[in-house]
Short mmCIF file of C-alpha atoms in Angstrom, two decimals:
data_model
loop_
_atom_site.label_atom_id
_atom_site.label_comp_id
_atom_site.label_asym_id
_atom_site.label_seq_id
_atom_site.Cartn_x
_atom_site.Cartn_y
_atom_site.Cartn_z
CA MET A 1 -3.57 -5.67 41.51
CA LEU A 2 -6.40 -3.23 40.65
CA THR A 3 -10.08 -3.87 41.31
CA SER A 4 -12.67 -2.19 39.14
CA GLU A 5 -15.44 -0.81 41.38
CA GLU A 6 -18.01 -0.98 38.60
CA THR A 7 -17.65 -4.75 37.74
CA ASP A 8 -15.70 -5.91 40.91
CA THR A 9 -13.22 -7.71 38.49
CA GLN A 10 -9.62 -7.85 39.19
CA ARG A 11 -7.26 -6.35 36.71
CA ARG A 12 -3.55 -6.74 36.99
CA GLY A 13 -0.80 -5.09 34.80
CA HIS A 14 2.67 -4.24 34.09
CA SER A 15 4.02 -1.11 32.31
CA TRP A 16 7.47 -0.06 30.96
CA LEU A 17 8.65 3.14 29.40
CA LEU A 18 11.41 2.12 27.10
CA THR A 19 13.27 2.83 23.85
CA ALA A 20 12.42 0.10 21.34
CA ARG A 21 15.67 -1.48 20.07
CA ARG A 22 15.83 -4.94 18.45
CA GLU A 23 18.74 -5.93 20.89
CA ASP A 24 16.37 -5.48 23.80
CA LEU A 25 13.46 -7.56 22.54
CA ALA A 26 14.61 -10.75 24.42
CA ARG A 27 14.53 -8.79 27.71
CA PHE A 28 10.87 -7.65 27.28
CA ARG A 29 9.87 -11.08 26.07
CA ARG A 30 11.34 -12.55 29.36
CA LEU A 31 9.42 -9.88 31.28
CA ALA A 32 6.18 -10.75 29.56
CA SER A 33 6.90 -14.51 30.15
CA LEU A 34 7.26 -13.99 33.78
CA ALA A 35 3.95 -12.02 33.91
CA MET A 36 2.18 -14.90 32.07
CA ARG A 37 3.63 -17.42 34.59
CA GLU A 38 2.58 -15.11 37.48
CA TRP A 39 -0.93 -14.80 35.96
CA GLY A 40 -1.08 -18.71 35.40
CA GLN A 41 -1.74 -18.23 31.65
CA PRO A 42 -1.79 -21.36 29.42
CA PRO A 43 1.03 -21.97 26.76
CA ARG A 44 -1.21 -20.84 23.82
CA VAL A 45 -1.78 -17.35 25.54
CA THR A 46 1.87 -17.09 26.39
CA GLU A 47 3.00 -17.81 22.80
CA VAL A 48 0.80 -15.22 21.37
CA VAL A 49 1.57 -12.68 24.00
CA LEU A 50 5.25 -13.12 23.36
CA HIS A 51 4.67 -12.84 19.66
CA GLY A 52 2.68 -9.62 20.33
CA VAL A 53 5.48 -8.18 22.44
CA THR A 54 8.08 -8.97 19.77
CA GLU A 55 6.11 -7.76 16.79
CA LEU A 56 4.74 -4.43 18.30
CA LEU A 57 8.13 -3.46 19.70
CA SER A 58 9.97 -4.51 16.45
CA ASN A 59 7.55 -2.32 14.47
CA VAL A 60 8.41 0.65 16.71
CA ALA A 61 12.05 -0.03 16.29
CA ARG A 62 11.75 -0.35 12.50
CA HIS A 63 9.22 2.27 11.62
CA VAL A 64 8.98 5.00 14.17
CA PRO A 65 11.56 7.91 14.00
CA ASP A 66 11.23 8.39 17.79
CA PRO A 67 11.57 4.83 19.39
CA ARG A 68 10.48 5.87 22.83
CA CYS A 69 7.30 4.11 23.73
CA ARG A 70 5.20 2.42 26.41
CA LEU A 71 4.72 -1.34 26.70
CA GLU A 72 1.80 -2.46 28.75
CA LEU A 73 0.54 -6.00 29.70
CA ALA A 74 -2.79 -6.20 31.32
CA LEU A 75 -4.93 -9.11 32.65
CA ASP A 76 -8.46 -8.34 32.57
CA GLY A 77 -10.76 -11.32 33.49
CA ASP A 78 -9.69 -14.02 31.24
CA ALA A 79 -7.99 -11.87 28.66
CA VAL A 80 -4.42 -10.64 28.40
CA ARG A 81 -3.80 -7.44 26.43
CA VAL A 82 -0.50 -6.32 25.05
CA THR A 83 -0.49 -2.56 24.18
CA VAL A 84 2.32 -0.48 22.78
CA ARG A 85 1.90 3.28 22.67
CA ASP A 86 4.39 5.18 20.47
CA ARG A 87 5.06 8.69 19.14
CA SER A 88 4.10 8.26 15.46
CA GLY A 89 0.67 9.08 14.26
CA VAL A 90 1.13 6.78 11.30
CA LEU A 91 -1.25 3.82 11.78
CA PRO A 92 -0.22 0.35 10.65
CA THR A 93 -1.72 -1.26 7.59
CA ILE A 94 -2.42 -4.95 7.57
CA THR A 95 -2.55 -6.58 3.98
CA LEU A 96 -2.17 -10.09 2.85
CA PRO A 97 1.52 -10.69 2.90
CA ASP A 98 4.02 -11.55 0.16
CA TRP A 99 5.04 -15.09 1.39
CA THR A 100 8.30 -14.89 -0.46
CA ALA A 101 9.34 -11.53 1.24
CA GLU A 102 11.64 -11.51 4.33
CA ALA A 103 9.41 -9.07 6.17
CA GLY A 104 5.89 -7.69 6.16
CA ARG A 105 3.76 -10.42 7.60
CA GLY A 106 4.10 -9.94 11.36
CA LEU A 107 0.91 -8.02 12.05
CA TRP A 108 -1.06 -10.17 9.64
CA LEU A 109 0.03 -13.35 11.60
CA LEU A 110 -0.43 -11.71 14.87
CA ARG A 111 -4.02 -10.84 13.82
CA GLU A 112 -4.62 -14.47 12.79
CA MET A 113 -3.33 -15.74 16.10
CA ALA A 114 -4.96 -13.40 18.52
CA ASP A 115 -8.59 -12.83 19.48
CA ASP A 116 -8.29 -9.05 18.81
CA LEU A 117 -5.79 -6.64 17.25
CA GLY A 118 -6.32 -3.04 16.83
CA PHE A 119 -4.94 0.45 16.59
CA GLU A 120 -6.04 4.02 17.10
CA PRO A 121 -4.52 7.43 16.98
CA VAL A 122 -4.04 9.14 20.37
CA GLU A 123 -2.99 12.72 21.25
CA ASP A 124 0.89 12.22 20.77
CA GLY A 125 0.93 9.15 18.47
CA LYS A 126 -0.88 5.99 18.29
CA ARG A 127 -1.73 2.83 20.38
CA VAL A 128 -1.56 -0.64 18.93
CA TRP A 129 -2.96 -3.65 20.94
CA VAL A 130 -3.48 -7.27 20.78
CA THR A 131 -5.79 -9.24 23.07
CA VAL A 132 -5.74 -13.07 23.83
CA ARG A 133 -8.20 -14.87 25.77
CA GLY A 134 -7.24 -17.61 28.09
CA ASP A 135 -10.46 -19.70 27.36
CA ASP A 136 -10.97 -22.35 24.64
CA THR A 137 -12.25 -19.84 22.08
CA GLY A 138 -8.78 -18.90 20.76
CA HIS A 139 -7.49 -19.34 17.34
CA LEU A 140 -4.71 -21.81 17.90
#
């Protein structure tokens, strides 16, 4: 547990260095689920967080030549943030999906479910995140 001296708010987090592979998604979903239970998060938050872990890691496995990345879960006040930092400078694009296609709608759906979804370039790649608040202002 970390405490910010400026705001005196508690921030807790978990971080994993990993190689994103589809066969490992269930493992990281279980770890995220344990963190949500540890932090006392309601089912709506847990559902979106698990969807975020799956989508962000799947995108690294599918689209990034070097699938080594960092997955971070952070609790900051009433918000949970899932962040994946990978080694590709190519930023994602979110467009209205083709509903008949078998792929291509994950980030769009995640953006609709979450309170915030964003991405930015970083020195050695990019950072993609999704934030879900535990209060009653959520989308679901």
